[in-house]
Coordinates of C-alpha atoms in Angstrom, one line a residue:
X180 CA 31.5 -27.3 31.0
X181 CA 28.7 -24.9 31.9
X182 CA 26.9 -24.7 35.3
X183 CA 24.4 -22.3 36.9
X184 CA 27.5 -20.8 38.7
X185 CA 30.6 -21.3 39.6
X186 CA 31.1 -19.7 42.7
X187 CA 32.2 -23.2 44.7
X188 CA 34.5 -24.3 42.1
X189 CA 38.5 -23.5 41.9
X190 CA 41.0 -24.0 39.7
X191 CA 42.0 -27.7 40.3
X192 CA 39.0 -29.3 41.4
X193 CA 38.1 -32.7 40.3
X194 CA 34.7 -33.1 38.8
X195 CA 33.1 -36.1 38.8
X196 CA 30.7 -38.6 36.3
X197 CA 28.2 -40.9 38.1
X198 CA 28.9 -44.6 36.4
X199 CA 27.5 -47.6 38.1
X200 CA 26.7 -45.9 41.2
X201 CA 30.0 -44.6 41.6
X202 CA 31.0 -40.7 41.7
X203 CA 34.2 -41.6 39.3
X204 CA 36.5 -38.8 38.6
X205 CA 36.1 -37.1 35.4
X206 CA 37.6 -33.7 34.4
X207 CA 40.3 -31.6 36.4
X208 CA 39.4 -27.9 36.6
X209 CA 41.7 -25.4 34.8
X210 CA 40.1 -22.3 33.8
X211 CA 36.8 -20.9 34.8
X212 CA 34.6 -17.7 34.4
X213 CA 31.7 -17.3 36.5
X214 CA 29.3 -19.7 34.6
X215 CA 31.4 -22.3 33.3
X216 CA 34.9 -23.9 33.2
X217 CA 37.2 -25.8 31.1
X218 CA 39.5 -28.9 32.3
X219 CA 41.3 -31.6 30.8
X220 CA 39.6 -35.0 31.5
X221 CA 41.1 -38.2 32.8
X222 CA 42.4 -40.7 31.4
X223 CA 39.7 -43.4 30.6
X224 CA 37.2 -41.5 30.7
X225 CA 34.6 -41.1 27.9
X226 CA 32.5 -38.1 28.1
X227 CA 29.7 -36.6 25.6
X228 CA 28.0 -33.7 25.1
X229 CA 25.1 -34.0 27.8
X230 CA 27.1 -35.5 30.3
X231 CA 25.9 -34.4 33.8
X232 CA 29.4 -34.1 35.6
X233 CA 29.3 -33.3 39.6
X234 CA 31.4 -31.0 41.8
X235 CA 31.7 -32.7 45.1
X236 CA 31.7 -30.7 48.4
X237 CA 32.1 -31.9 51.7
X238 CA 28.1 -31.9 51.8
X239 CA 27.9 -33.4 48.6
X240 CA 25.7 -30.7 46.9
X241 CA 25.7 -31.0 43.2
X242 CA 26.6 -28.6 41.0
X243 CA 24.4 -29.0 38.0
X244 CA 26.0 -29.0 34.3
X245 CA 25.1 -28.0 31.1
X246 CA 27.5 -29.2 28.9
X247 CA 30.1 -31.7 28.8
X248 CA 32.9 -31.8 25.9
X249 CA 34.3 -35.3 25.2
X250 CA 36.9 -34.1 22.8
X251 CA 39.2 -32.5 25.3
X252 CA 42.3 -34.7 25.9
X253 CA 43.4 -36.8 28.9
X254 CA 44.4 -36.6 32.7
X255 CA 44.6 -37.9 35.8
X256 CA 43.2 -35.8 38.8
X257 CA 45.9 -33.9 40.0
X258 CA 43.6 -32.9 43.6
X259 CA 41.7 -34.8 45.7
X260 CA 38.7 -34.5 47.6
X261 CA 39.4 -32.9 51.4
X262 CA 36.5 -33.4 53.6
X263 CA 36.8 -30.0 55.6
X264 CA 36.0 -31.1 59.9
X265 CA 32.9 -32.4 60.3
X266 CA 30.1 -29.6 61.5
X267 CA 29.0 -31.6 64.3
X268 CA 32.4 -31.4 66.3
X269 CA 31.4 -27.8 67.2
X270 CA 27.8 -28.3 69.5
X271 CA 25.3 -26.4 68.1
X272 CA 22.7 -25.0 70.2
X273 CA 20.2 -23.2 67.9
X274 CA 19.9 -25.5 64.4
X275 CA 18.8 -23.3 61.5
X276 CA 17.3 -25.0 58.4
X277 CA 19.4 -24.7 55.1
X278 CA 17.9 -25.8 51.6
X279 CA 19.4 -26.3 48.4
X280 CA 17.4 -27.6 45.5
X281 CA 17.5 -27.4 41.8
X282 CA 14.4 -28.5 39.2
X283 CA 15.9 -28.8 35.5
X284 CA 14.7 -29.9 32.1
X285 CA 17.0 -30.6 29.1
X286 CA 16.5 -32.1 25.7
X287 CA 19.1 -33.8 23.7
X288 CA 18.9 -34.0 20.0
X289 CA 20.9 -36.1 17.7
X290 CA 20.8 -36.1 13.9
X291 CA 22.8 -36.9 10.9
X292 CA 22.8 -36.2 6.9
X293 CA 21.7 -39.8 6.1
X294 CA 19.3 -39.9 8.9
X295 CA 20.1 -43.1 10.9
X296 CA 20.1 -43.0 14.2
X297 CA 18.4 -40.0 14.8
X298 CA 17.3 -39.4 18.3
X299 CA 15.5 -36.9 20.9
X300 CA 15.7 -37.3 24.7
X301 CA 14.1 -35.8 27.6
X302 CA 15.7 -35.5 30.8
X303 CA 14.3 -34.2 33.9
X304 CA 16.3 -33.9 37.2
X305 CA 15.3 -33.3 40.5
X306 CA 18.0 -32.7 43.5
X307 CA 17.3 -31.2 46.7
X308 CA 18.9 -31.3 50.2
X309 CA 17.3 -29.9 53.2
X310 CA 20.0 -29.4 56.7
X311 CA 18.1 -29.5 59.6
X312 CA 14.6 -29.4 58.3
X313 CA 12.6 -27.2 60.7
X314 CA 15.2 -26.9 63.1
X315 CA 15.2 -30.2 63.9
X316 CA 17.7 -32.9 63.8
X317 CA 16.8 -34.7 60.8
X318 CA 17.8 -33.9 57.3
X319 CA 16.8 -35.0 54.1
X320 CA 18.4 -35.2 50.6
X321 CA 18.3 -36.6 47.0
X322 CA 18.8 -36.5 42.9
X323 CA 17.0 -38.1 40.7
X324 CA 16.7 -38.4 37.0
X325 CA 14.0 -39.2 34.9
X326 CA 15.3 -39.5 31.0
X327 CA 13.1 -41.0 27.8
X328 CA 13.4 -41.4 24.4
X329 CA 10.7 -39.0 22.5
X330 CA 7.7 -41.4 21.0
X331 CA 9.2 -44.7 22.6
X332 CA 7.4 -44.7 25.8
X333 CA 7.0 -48.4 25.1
X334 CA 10.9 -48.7 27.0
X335 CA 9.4 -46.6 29.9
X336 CA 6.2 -49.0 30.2
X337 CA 8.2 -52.2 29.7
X338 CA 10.9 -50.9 32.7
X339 CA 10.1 -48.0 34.6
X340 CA 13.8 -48.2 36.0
X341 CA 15.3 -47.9 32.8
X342 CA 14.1 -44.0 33.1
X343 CA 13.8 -43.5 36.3
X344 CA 17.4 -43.1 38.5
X345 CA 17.8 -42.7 41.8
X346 CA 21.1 -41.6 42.6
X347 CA 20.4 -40.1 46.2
X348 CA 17.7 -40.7 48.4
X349 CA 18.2 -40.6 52.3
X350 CA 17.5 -39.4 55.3
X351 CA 19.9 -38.5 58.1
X352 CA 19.1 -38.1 61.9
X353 CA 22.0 -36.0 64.0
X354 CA 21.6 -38.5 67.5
X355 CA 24.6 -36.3 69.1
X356 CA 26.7 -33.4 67.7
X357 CA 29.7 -36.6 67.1
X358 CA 26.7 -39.3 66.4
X359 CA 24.7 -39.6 62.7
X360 CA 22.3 -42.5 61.6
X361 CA 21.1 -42.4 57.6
X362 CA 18.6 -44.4 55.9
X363 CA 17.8 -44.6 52.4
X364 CA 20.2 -44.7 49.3
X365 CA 23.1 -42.8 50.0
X366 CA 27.3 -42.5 48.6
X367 CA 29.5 -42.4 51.6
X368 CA 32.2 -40.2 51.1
X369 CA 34.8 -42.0 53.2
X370 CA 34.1 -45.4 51.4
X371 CA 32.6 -43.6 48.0
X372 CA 34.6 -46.4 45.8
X373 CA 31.8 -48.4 46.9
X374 CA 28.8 -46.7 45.4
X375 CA 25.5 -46.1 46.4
X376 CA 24.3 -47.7 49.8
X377 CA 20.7 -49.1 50.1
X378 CA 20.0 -49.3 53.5
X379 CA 21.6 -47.6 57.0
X380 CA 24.7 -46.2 57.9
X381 CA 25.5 -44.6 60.9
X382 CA 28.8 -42.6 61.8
X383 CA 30.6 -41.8 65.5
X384 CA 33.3 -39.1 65.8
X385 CA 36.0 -39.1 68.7
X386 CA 37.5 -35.8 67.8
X387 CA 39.6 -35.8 64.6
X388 CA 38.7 -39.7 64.5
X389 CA 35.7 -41.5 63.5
X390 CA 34.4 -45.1 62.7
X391 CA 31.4 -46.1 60.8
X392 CA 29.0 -49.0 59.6
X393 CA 26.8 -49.5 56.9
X394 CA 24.2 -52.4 55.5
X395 CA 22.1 -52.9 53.4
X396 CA 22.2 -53.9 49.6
X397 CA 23.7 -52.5 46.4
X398 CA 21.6 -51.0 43.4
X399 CA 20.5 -53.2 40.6
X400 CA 24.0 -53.4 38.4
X401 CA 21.2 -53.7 35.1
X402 CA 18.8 -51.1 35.8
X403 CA 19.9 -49.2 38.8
X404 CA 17.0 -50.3 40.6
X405 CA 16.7 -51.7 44.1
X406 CA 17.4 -55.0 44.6
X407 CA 17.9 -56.9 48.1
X408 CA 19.5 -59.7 46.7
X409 CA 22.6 -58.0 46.3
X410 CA 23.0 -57.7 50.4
X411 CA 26.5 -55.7 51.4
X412 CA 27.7 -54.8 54.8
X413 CA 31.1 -53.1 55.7
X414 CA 32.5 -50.9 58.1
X415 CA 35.3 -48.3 57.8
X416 CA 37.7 -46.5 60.1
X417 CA 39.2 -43.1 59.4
X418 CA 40.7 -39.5 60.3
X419 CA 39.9 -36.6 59.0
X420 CA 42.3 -33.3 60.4
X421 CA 43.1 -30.2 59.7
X422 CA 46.1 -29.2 61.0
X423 CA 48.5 -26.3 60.6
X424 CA 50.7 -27.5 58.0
X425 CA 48.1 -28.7 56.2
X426 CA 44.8 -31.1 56.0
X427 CA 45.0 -35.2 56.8
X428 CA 42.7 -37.2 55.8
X429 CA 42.7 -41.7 55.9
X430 CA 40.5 -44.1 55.7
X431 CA 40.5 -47.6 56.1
X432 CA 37.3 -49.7 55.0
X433 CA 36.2 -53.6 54.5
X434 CA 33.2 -55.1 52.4
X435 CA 31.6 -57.9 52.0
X436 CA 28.8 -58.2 49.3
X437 CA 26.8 -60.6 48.7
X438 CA 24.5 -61.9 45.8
X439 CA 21.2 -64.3 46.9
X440 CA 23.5 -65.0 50.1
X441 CA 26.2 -66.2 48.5
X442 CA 29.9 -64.1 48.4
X443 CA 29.8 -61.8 45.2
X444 CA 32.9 -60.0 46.3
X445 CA 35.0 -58.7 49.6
X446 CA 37.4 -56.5 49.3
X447 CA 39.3 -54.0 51.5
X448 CA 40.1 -50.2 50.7
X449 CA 42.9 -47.6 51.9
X450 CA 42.9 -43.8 51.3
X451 CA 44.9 -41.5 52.5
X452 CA 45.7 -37.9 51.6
X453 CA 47.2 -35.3 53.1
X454 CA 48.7 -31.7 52.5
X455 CA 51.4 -31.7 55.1
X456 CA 54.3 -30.5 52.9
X457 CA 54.5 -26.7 51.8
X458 CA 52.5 -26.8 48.6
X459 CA 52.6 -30.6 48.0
X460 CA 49.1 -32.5 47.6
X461 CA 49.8 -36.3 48.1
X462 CA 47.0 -39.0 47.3
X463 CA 46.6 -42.8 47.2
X464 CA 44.2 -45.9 47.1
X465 CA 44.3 -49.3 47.1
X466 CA 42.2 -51.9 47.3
X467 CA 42.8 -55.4 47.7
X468 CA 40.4 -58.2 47.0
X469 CA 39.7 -61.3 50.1
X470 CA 37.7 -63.3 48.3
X471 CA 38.2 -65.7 45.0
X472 CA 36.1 -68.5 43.6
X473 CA 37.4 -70.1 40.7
X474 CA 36.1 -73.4 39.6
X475 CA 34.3 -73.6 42.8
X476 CA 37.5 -73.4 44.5
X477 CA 37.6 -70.3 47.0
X478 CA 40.7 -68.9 48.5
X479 CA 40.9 -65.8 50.8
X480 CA 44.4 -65.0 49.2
X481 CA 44.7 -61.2 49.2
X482 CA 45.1 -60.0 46.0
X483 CA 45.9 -56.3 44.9
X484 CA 43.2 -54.9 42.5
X485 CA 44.1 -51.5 41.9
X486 CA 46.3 -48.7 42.8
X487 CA 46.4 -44.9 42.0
X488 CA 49.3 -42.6 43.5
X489 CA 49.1 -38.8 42.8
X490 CA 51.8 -36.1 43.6
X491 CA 51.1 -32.4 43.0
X492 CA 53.6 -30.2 43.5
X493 CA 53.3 -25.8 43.1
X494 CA 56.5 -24.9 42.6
X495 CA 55.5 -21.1 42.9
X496 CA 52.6 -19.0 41.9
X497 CA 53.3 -19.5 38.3
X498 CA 54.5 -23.3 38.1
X499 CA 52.9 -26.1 39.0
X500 CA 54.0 -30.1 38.5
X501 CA 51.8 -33.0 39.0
X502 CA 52.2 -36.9 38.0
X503 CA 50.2 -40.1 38.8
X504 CA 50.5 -43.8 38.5
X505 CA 47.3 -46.0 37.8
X506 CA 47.1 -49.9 38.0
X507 CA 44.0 -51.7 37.9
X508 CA 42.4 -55.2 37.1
X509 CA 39.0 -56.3 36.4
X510 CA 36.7 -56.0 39.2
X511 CA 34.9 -59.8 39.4
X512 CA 31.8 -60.2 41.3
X513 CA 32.0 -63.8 41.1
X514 CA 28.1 -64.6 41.4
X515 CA 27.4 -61.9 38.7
X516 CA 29.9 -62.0 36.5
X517 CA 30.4 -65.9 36.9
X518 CA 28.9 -66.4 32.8
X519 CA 32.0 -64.8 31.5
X520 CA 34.4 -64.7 34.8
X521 CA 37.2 -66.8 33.0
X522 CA 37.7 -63.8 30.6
X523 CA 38.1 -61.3 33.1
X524 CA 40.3 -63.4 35.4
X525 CA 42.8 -63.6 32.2
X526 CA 42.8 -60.0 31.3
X527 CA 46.2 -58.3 32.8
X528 CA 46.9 -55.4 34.8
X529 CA 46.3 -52.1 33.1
X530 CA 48.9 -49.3 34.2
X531 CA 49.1 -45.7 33.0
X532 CA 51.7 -43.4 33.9
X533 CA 50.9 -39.4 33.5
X534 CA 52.4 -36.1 33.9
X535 CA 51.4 -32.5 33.8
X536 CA 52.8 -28.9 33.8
X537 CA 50.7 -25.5 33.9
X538 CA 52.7 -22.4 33.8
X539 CA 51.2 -19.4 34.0
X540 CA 53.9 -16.4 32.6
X541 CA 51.9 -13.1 33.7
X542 CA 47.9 -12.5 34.6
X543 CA 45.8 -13.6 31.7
X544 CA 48.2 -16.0 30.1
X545 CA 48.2 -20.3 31.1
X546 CA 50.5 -22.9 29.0
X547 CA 50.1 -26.6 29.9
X548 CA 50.9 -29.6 28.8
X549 CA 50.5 -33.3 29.9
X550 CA 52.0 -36.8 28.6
X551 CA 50.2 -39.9 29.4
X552 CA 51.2 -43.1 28.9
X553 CA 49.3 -46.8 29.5
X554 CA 50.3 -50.4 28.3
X555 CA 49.5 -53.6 29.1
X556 CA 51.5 -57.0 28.4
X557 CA 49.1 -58.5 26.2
X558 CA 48.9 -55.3 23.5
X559 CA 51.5 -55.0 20.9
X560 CA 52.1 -51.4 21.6
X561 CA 51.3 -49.3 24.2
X562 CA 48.5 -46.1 24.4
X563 CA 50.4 -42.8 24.5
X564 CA 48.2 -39.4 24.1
X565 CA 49.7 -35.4 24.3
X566 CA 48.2 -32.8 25.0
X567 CA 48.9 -28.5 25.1
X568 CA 47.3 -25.6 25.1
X569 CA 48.0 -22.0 25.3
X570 CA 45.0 -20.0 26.9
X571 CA 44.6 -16.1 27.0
X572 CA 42.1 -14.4 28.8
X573 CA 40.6 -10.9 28.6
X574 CA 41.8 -10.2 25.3
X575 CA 42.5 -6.1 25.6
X576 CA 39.7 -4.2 23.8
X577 CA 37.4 -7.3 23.6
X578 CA 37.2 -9.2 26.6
X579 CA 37.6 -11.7 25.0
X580 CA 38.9 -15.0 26.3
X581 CA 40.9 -17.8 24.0
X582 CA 42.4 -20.9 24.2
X583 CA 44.2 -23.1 21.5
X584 CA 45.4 -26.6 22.0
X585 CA 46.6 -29.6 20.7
X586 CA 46.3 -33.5 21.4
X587 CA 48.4 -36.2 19.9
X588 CA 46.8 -40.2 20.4
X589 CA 48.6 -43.0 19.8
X590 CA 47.1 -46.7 20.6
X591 CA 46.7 -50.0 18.9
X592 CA 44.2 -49.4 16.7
X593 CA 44.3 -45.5 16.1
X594 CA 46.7 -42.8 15.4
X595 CA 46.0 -38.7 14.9
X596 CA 45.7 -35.5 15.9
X597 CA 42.9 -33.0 16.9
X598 CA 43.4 -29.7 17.0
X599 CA 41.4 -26.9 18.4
X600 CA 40.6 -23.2 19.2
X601 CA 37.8 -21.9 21.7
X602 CA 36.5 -18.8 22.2
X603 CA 34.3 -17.5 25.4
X604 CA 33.1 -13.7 27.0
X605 CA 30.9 -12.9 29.5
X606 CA 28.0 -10.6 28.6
X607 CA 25.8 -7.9 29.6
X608 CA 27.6 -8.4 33.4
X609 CA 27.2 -12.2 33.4
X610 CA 23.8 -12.3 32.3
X611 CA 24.6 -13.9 29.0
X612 CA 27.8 -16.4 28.3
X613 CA 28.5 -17.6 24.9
X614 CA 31.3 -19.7 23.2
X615 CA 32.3 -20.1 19.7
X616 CA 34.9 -23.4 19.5
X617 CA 36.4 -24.9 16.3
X618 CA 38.2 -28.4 16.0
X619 CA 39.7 -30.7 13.2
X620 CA 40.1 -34.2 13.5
X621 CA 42.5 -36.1 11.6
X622 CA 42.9 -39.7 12.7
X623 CA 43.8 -43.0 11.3
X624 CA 42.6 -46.2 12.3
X625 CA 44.0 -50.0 11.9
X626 CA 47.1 -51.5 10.1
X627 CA 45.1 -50.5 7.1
X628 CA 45.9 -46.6 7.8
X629 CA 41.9 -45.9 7.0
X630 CA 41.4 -42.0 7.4
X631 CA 39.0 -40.1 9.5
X632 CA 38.5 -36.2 9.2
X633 CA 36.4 -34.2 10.6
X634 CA 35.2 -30.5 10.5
X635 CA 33.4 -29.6 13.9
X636 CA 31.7 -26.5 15.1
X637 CA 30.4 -25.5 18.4
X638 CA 28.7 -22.5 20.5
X639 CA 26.9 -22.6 23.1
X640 CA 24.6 -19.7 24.8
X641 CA 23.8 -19.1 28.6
X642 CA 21.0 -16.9 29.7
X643 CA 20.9 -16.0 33.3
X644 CA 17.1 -14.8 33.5
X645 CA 16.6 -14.6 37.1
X646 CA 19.2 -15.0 39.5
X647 CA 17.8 -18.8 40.3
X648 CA 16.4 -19.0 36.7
X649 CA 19.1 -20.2 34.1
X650 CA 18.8 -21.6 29.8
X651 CA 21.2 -23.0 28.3
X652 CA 21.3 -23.6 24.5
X653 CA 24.5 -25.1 22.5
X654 CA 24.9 -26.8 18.9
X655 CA 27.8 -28.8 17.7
X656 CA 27.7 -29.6 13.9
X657 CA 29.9 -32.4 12.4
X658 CA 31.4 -32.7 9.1
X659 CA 33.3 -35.4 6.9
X660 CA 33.6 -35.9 3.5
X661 CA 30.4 -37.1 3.0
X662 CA 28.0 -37.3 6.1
X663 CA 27.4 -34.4 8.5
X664 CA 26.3 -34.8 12.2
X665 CA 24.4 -32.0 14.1
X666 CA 23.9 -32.0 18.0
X667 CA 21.2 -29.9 19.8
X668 CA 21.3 -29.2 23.7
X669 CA 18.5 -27.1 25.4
X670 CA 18.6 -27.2 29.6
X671 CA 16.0 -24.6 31.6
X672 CA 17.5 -25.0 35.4
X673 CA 15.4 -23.4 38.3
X674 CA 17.4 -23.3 42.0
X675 CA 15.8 -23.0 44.8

């Protein structure tokens, strides 16, 4: 993945994809120089090139990408997000305006040897977020998108919504140092399973402590527009501490949401994570649904809908262990989904069991591997994916950095290997990053053992040309045995 800079990222880090109005984790951090990084994603996950992934900070800025890889293998996150003490415990009595923005345009083309489906997209983003806007108690903050299909602007006139996103658009008012109102559309980070929030949400601290509320409706699951029909209200309790053996952080939250006034879904949510244990990062969620309505029949019967438990352990310097569980169902909105509800109410639980090791020998040298594992009662045989790599940077004499791996995937309906070898360096002090990266892909598909393999080629090109001024260019080229693919990335990215 390539970003403007790195600077806020570590090793670690979970990087997240927007889906549905949810920031859904997407790609642990592993390696990183000072414009891009490289991490395994997790497991579920589909990326593609173009993907915009996001690096959350306890102020949610956004780090802007360039380039996503969907080939790299699969994992759980093996951090979590730790909301550092809220500012406004500590009274401030001279309020200084801080502003982050960031203007970009990128352009996505697709093509192929027999030239079907050949495509080129626009994208234009716009994310900015103002602290304390003159001095003054308000601030103000948002990211939105505005994406078309070159010579189809019959899609844009027919839906403006299906180009236009907002993913952020709100504005908060500090009452008291411990007291914050919001309007607008805004992700809560205590109760972020929830998605965005169309409406008001306003937040009281008591110390390490704090409670919150929030109404309004969700976004417009089709287009991503607003929609008031789709009412929700909630409210959350939670602690956030930082103590000195290590960071706590809970929350416990309720939701009701509605769809034209009738119950769509109500569910309650659990989080807690905490790094009280020397070098041990423990994190979990549930959430259990209160609300069923089957056959016009409703029941508040709790019912567990999903839980993920993550253990990270760092043995020492070099060594470092982590392993998760995952169990989830279908999430029903019973108004929304209630065309096709009987299918999702029959589907079983999905679970998915991972582990991971990362050993790093000496300096420059990282070896990792991670198993995964998921199965469900109604598939024949379970999912079971591998991955390793070896990864060596500053190569003496050439600065060079490299990194080989290898993934193994085993499901129902395919079986194969990929294997790979990138190469990145820094030049001219940073000003210019490029990458060369090589894969083959040799898969099978079916009981009728069809074969797949692929040649592909990659490199990608980073121009700092102002310290705020940033272009990106990359190619990935395709090849089989008798159709080639060719993908085309170009992203200009002005911070401000």
């Amino acid at each position: 993945m390539k970003f403007a800079s790195t600077v806020k990222i570590k090793v670690d880090d979970t990087l997240f994809i927007e889906q549905s109005g949810k920031q859904v984790p997407a790609v642990v951090v592993k390696h990183l120089s000072s414009i891009s990084c490289m991490g395994i994603p997790i497991e579920g996950i589909n990326l593609e090139v173009g993907d915009h992934l996001i690096h959350l900070q306890p102020n949610f800025e956004v780090a802007e990408p360039v380039l996503s890889n969907q080939n790299n293998p699969v994992s759980p996150p093996s951090t979590v997000i730790t909301p550092a003490v809220d500012s406004m415990e500590t009274k401030r009595e001279v309020r200084t305006q801080k502003l982050n923005g960031r203007l970009s345009v990128a352009n996505y083309t697709n093509m192929s040897s027999a030239h079907i489906n050949d495509s080129e997209r626009m994208r234009y983003t716009f994310n900015l977020d103002v602290k304390n806007m003159n001095g003054s108690k308000f601030s103000i903050q948002n990211y939105i998108t505005f994406n078309h299909t070159m010579h189809q602007w019959q899609e844009v006139r027919d839906n403006l919504n299906n180009a236009l996103k907002i993913y952020n658009l709100a504005v908060d008012y500090e009452v008291t140092p411990t007291l914050t109102l919001s309007a607008g559309r805004r992700i809560n980070r205590y109760i972020s399973n929830v998605g965005a929030i169309d409406g008001l949400q306003i937040e009281k601290r008591f110390g390490a402590f704090l409670v919150g509320a929030v109404a309004g409706s969700r976004p417009d699951y089709q287009d991503y527009s607003f929609n008031p029909n789709l009412f929700q209200f909630g409210s959350y309790i939670g602690q956030d501490k930082q103590t000195d053996r290590g960071y706590v952080q809970t929350t416990l939250g309720i939701m009701e949401q509605k769809n034209h006034g009738l119950t769509d879904r109500r569910f309650a949510y659990f989080q807690h994570s905490n790094a009280l244990v020397k070098n041990v990062v423990f994190f979990s969620s549930f959430e259990v649904d209160l609300f069923q309505n089957i056959d016009g029949k409703q029941s508040t019967t709790p019912s567990l809908s999903s839980v993920y438990l993550s253990l990270r352990y760092r043995i020492s310097r070099s060594l470092s262990l982590s392993g998760s569980y995952d169990a989830r169902k279908n999430i029903i909105y019973y108004e929304s989904y209630k065309s096709f509800i009987d299918q999702l109410i029959e589907d079983e639980t999905r679970q998915g069991l991972r582990l991971n090791v990362n050993y790093h020998p000496f300096r420059y040298m990282t070896i990792g591997a991670n198993a995964g594992y998921r199965f469900q009662v109604s598939d024949s045989q379970a999912s079971k994916n591998a991955y390793g790599y070896l990864s060596y940077s500053q190569i003496p004499w050439i600065k060079v950095s490299a990194t080989g791996s290898i993934t193994l995937l085993q499901t129902p309906y395919i079986n194969g290997f990929v294997y790979g070898l990138r190469l990145n360096k820094d030049l001219f002090e940073g000003k210019i990053y490029a990458e060369l990266e090589g894969r083959k892909v040799d898969y099978r598909y079916g009981q009728f053992e069809t074969s797949l393999q692929q040649n592909i080629i990659g490199t990608h090109l980073t121009w700092r040309i102002l310290r705020k001024l940033s272009l990106s260019l990359s190619y990935e080229g395709t090849f089989d045995n008798s159709k080639s693919y060719t993908r085309l990335y170009a992203n200009l990215i002005k911070r401000f």
